[in-house]
PDB file of C-alpha atoms in Angstrom:
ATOM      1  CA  UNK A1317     110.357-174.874  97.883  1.00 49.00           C
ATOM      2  CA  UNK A1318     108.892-172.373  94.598  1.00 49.00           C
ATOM      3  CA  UNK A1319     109.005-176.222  92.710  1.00 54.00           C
ATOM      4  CA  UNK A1320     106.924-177.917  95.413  1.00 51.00           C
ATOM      5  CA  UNK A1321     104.739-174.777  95.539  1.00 48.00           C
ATOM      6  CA  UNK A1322     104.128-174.749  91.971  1.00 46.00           C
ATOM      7  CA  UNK A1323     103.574-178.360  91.571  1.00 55.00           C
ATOM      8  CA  UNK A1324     100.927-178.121  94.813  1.00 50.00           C
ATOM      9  CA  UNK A1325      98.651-175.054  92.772  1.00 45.00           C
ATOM     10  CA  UNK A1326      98.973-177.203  89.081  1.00 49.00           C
ATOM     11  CA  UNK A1327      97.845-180.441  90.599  1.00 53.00           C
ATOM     12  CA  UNK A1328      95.017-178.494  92.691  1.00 48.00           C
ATOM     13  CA  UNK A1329      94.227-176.656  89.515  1.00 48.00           C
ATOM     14  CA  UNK A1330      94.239-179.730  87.561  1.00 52.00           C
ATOM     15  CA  UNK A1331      91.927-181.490  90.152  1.00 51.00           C
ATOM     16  CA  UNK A1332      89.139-178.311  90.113  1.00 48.00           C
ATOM     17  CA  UNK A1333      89.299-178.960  86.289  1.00 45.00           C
ATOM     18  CA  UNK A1334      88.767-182.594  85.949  1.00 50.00           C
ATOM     19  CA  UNK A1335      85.641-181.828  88.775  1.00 54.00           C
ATOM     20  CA  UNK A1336      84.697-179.253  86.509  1.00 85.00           C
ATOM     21  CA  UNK A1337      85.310-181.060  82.982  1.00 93.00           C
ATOM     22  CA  UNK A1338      87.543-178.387  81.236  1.00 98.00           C
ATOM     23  CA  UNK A1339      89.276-179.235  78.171  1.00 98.00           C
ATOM     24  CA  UNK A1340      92.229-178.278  75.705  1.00 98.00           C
ATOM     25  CA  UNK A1341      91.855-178.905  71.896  1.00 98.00           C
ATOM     26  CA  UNK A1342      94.602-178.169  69.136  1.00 98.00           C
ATOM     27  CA  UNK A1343      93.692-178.395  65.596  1.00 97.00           C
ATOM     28  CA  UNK A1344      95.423-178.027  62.602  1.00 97.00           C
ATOM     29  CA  UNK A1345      94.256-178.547  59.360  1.00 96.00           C
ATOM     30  CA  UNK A1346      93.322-176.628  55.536  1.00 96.00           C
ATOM     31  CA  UNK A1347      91.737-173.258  55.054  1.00 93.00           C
ATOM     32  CA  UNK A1348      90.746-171.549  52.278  1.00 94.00           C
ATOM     33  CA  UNK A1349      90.592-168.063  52.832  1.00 93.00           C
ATOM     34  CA  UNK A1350      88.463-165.962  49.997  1.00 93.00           C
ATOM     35  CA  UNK A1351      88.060-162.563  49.517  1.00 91.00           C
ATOM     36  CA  UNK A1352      85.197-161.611  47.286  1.00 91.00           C
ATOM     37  CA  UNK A1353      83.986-158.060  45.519  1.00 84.00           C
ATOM     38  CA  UNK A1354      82.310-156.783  42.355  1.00 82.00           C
ATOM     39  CA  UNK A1355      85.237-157.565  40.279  1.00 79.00           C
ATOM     40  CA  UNK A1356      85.541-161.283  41.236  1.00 82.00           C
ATOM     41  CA  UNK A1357      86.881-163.136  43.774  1.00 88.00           C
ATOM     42  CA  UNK A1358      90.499-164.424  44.658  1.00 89.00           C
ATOM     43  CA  UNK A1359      90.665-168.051  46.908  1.00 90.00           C
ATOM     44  CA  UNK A1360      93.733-169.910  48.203  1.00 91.00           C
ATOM     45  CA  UNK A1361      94.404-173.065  50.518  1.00 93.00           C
ATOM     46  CA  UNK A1362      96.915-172.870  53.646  1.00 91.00           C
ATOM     47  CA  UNK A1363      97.566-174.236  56.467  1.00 94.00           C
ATOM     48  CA  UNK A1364      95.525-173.291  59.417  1.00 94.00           C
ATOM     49  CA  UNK A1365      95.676-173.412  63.178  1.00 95.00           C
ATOM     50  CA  UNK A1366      93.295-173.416  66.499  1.00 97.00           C
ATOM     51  CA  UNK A1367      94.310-173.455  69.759  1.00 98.00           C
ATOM     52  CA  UNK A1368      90.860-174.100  72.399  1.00 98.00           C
ATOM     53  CA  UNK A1369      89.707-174.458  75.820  1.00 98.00           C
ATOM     54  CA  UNK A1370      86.443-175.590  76.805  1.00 98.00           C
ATOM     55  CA  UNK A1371      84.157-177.230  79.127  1.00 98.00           C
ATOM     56  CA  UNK A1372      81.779-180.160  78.392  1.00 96.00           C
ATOM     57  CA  UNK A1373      78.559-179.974  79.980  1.00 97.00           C
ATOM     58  CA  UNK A1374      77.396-183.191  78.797  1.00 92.00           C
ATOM     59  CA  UNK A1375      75.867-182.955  75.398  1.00 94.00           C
ATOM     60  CA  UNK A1376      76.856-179.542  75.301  1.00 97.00           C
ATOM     61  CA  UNK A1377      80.004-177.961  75.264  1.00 97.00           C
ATOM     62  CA  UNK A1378      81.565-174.440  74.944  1.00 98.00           C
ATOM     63  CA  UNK A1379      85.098-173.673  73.876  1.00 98.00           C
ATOM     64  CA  UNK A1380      87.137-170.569  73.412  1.00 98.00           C
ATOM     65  CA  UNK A1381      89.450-170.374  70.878  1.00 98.00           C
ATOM     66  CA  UNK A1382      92.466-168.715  68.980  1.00 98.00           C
ATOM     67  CA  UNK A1383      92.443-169.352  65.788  1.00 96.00           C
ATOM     68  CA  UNK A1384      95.109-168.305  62.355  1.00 95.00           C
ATOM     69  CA  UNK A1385      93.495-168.773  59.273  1.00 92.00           C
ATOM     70  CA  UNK A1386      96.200-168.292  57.161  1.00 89.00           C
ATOM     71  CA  UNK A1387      97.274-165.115  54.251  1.00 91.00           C
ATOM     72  CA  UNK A1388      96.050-164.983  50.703  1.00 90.00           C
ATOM     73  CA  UNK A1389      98.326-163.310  48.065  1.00 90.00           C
ATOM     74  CA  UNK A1390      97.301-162.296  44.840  1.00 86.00           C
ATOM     75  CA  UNK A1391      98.996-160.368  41.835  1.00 85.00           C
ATOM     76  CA  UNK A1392      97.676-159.150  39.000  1.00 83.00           C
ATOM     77  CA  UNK A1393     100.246-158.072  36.020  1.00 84.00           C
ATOM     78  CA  UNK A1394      99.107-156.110  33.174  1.00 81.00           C
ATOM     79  CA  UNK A1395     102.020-155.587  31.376  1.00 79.00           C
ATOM     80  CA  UNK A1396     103.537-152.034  30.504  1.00 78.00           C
ATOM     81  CA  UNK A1397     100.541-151.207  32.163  1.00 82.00           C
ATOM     82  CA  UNK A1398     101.602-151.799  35.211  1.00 85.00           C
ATOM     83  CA  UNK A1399     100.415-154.190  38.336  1.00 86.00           C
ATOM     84  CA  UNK A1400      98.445-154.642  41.282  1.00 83.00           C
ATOM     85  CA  UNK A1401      99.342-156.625  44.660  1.00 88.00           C
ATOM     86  CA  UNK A1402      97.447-157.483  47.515  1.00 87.00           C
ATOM     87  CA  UNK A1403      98.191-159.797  50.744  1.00 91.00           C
ATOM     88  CA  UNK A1404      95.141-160.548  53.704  1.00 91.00           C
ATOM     89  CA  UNK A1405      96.658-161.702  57.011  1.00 92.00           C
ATOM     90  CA  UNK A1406      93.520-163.301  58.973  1.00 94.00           C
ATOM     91  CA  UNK A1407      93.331-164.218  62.536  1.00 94.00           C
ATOM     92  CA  UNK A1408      90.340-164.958  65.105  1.00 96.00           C
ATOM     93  CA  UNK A1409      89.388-165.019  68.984  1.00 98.00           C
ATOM     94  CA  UNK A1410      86.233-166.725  69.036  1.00 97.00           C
ATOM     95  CA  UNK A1411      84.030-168.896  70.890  1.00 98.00           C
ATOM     96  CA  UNK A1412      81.980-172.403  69.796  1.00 98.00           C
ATOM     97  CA  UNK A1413      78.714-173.949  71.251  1.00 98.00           C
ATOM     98  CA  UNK A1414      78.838-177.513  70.647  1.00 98.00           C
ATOM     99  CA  UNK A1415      75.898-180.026  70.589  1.00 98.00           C
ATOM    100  CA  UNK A1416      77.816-184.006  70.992  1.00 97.00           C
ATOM    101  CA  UNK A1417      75.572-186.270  69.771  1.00 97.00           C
ATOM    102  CA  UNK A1418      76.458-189.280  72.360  1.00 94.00           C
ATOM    103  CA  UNK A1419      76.196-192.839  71.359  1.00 93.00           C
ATOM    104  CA  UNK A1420      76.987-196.445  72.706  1.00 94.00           C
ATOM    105  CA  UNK A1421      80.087-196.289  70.484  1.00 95.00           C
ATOM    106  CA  UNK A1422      83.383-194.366  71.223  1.00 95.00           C
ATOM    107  CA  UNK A1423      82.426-192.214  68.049  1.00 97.00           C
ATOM    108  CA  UNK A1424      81.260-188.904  68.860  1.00 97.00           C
ATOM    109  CA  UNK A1425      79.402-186.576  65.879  1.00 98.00           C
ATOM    110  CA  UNK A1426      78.254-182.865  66.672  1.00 98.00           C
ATOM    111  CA  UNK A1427      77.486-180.133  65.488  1.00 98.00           C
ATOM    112  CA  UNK A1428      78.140-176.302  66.563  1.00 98.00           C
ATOM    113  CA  UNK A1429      78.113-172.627  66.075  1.00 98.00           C
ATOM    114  CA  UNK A1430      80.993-169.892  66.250  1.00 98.00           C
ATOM    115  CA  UNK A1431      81.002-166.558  66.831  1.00 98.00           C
ATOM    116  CA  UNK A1432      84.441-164.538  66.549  1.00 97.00           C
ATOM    117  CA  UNK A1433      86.005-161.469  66.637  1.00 98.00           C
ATOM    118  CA  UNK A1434      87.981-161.531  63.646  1.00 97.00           C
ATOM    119  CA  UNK A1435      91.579-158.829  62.913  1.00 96.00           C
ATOM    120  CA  UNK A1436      91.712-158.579  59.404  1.00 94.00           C
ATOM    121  CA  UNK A1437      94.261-156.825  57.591  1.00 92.00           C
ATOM    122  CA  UNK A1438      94.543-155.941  53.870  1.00 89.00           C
ATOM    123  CA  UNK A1439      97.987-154.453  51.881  1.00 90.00           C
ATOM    124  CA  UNK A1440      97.729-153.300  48.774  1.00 87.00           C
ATOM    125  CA  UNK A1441     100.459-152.160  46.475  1.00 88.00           C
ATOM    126  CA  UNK A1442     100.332-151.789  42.558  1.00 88.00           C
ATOM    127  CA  UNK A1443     101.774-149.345  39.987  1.00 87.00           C
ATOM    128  CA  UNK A1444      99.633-147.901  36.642  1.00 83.00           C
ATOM    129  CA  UNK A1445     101.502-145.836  33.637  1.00 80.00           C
ATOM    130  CA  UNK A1446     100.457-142.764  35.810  1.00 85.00           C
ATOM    131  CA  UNK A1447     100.757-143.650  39.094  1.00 87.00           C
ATOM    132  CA  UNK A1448     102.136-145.657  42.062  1.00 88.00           C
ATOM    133  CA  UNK A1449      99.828-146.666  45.201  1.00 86.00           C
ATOM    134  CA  UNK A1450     100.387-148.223  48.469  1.00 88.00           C
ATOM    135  CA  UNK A1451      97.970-148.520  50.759  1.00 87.00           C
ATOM    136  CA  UNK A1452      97.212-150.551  54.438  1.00 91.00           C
ATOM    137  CA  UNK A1453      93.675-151.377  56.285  1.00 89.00           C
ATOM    138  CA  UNK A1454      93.377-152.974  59.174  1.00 92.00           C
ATOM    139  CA  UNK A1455      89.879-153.976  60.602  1.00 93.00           C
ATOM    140  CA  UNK A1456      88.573-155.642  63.674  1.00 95.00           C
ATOM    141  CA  UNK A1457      84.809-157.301  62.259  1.00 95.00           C
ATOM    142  CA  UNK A1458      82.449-159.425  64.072  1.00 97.00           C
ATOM    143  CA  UNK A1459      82.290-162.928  62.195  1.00 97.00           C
ATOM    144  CA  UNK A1460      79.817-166.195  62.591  1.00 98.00           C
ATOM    145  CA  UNK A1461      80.133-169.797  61.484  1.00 97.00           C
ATOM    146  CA  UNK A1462      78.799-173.252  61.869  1.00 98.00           C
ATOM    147  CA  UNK A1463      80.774-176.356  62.072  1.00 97.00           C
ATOM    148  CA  UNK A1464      80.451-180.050  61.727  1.00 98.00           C
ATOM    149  CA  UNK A1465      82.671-182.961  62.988  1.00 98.00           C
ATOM    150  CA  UNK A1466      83.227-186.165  65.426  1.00 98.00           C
ATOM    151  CA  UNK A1467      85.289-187.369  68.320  1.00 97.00           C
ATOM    152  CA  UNK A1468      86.856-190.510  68.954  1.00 98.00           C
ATOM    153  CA  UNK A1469      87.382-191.068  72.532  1.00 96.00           C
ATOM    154  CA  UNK A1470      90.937-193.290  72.666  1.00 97.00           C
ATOM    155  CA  UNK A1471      90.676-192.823  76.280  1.00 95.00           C
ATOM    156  CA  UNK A1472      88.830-190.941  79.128  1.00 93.00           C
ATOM    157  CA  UNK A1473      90.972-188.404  79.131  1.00 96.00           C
ATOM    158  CA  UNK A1474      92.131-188.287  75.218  1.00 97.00           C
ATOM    159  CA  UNK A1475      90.293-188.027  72.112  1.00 97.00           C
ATOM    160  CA  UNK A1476      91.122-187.148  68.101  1.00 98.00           C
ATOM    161  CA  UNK A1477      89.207-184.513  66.442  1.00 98.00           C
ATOM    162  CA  UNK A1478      88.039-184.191  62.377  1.00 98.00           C
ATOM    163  CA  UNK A1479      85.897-181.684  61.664  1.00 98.00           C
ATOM    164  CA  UNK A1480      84.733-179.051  58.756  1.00 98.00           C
ATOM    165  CA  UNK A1481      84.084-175.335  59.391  1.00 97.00           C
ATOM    166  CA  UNK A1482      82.567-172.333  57.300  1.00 98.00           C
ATOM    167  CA  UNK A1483      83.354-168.979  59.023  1.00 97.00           C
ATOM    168  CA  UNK A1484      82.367-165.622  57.638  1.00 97.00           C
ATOM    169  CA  UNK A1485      84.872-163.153  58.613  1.00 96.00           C
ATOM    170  CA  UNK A1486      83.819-159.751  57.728  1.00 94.00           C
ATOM    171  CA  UNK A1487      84.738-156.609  55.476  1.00 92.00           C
ATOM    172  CA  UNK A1488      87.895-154.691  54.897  1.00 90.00           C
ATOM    173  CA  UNK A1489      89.502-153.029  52.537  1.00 83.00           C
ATOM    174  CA  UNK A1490      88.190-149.906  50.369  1.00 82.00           C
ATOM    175  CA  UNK A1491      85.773-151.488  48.656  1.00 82.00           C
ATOM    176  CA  UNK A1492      84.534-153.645  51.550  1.00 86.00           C
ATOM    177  CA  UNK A1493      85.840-156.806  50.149  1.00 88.00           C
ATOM    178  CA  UNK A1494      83.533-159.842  51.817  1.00 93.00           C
ATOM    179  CA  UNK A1495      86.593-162.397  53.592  1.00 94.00           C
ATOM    180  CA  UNK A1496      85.177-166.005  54.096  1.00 95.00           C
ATOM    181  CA  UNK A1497      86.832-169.281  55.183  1.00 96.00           C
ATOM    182  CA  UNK A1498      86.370-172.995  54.749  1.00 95.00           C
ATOM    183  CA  UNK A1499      88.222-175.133  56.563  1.00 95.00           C
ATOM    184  CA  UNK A1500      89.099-178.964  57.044  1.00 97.00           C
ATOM    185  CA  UNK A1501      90.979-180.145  60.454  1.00 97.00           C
ATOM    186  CA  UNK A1502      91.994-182.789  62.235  1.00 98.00           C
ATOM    187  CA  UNK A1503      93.502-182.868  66.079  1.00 97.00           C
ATOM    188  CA  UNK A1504      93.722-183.665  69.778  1.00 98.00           C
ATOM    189  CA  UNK A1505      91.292-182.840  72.558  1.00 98.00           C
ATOM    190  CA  UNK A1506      93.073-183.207  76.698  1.00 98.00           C
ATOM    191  CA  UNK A1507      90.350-183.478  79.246  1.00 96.00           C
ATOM    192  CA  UNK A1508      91.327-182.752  82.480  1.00 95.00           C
TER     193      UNK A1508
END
């Protein structure tokens, strides 16, 4: 009986949806996470993933999303005089307005803007001939990006995602070290 049940609310659910024109999107791609102060700036490319649900209004849409940008390591060794570590972890809840520039071809382009609340969090470690440091920040910033892609619709109710992303994530750290991301990614958008 709980089986039929279920089945009974996820097909309703599924049929509001489709009326509705909600969407899930996975993406996984590149992302190069930098962190930049005065002293100079560190970069680093790693793998990246969003999870998204949306609805498409037409030639607009609107998506929330999870996204994990990835960590950037960097060491610095200066010999008998000691060294200096850090690691960023990056992760993002944000959501993306979407303009679909339709066409008589299955080939959608668009363009779009993200705003995101971005958890940021910066460990630093490192030893001089005087000294040894540790030290943790964590920071919750508000971030904004723009984005660029297309869709190809395979079907009505699948379609394959490419798109490129610039996200600025916000400050952390001591020193208020600037954290962007660029990002390439490629995936699969359900419509229900």
């Amino acid at each position: 009986m709980k089986k039929l049940l279920l089945t009974a609310v996820l097909t309703g659910l599924s049929g509001v949806a489709a009326a509705n024109g909600w969407y899930v999107q996975g993406d996984v791609g590149a992302s190069k996470l930098q962190a930049k102060e005065e002293g100079g700036k560190i970069k680093d490319t790693k793998p990246y993933g969003r999870v998204s649900v949306g609805k498409d209004l037409g030639n607009f849409r609107y998506a929330f999303d999870y996204t994990y940008f990835g960590t950037l390591k960097n060491t610095d060794n200066y010999g008998t005089d000691g060294y200096h570590k850090a690691k960023l972890n990056a992760h993002s809840a944000g959501i993306s307005g979407f303009y679909d520039f339709h066409n008589t071809t299955p080939l959608t382009p668009y363009v779009g803007l993200r705003a995101s609340l971005n958890y940021l969090s910066l460990d630093t470690n490192g030893e001089t001939d005087t000294v040894q440091y540790s030290h943790s920040h964590d920071k919750t910033q508000v971030g904004i990006g723009g984005l660029v892609g297309a869709q190809y619709q395979f079907t009505d109710k699948l379609a394959a995602n490419a798109g490129l992303e610039y996200n600025y994530l916000g400050k952390v750290g001591p020193v208020d070290t600037k954290i962007s991301q660029y990002g390439a990614n490629v995936g699969l958008r359900y419509n229900f």
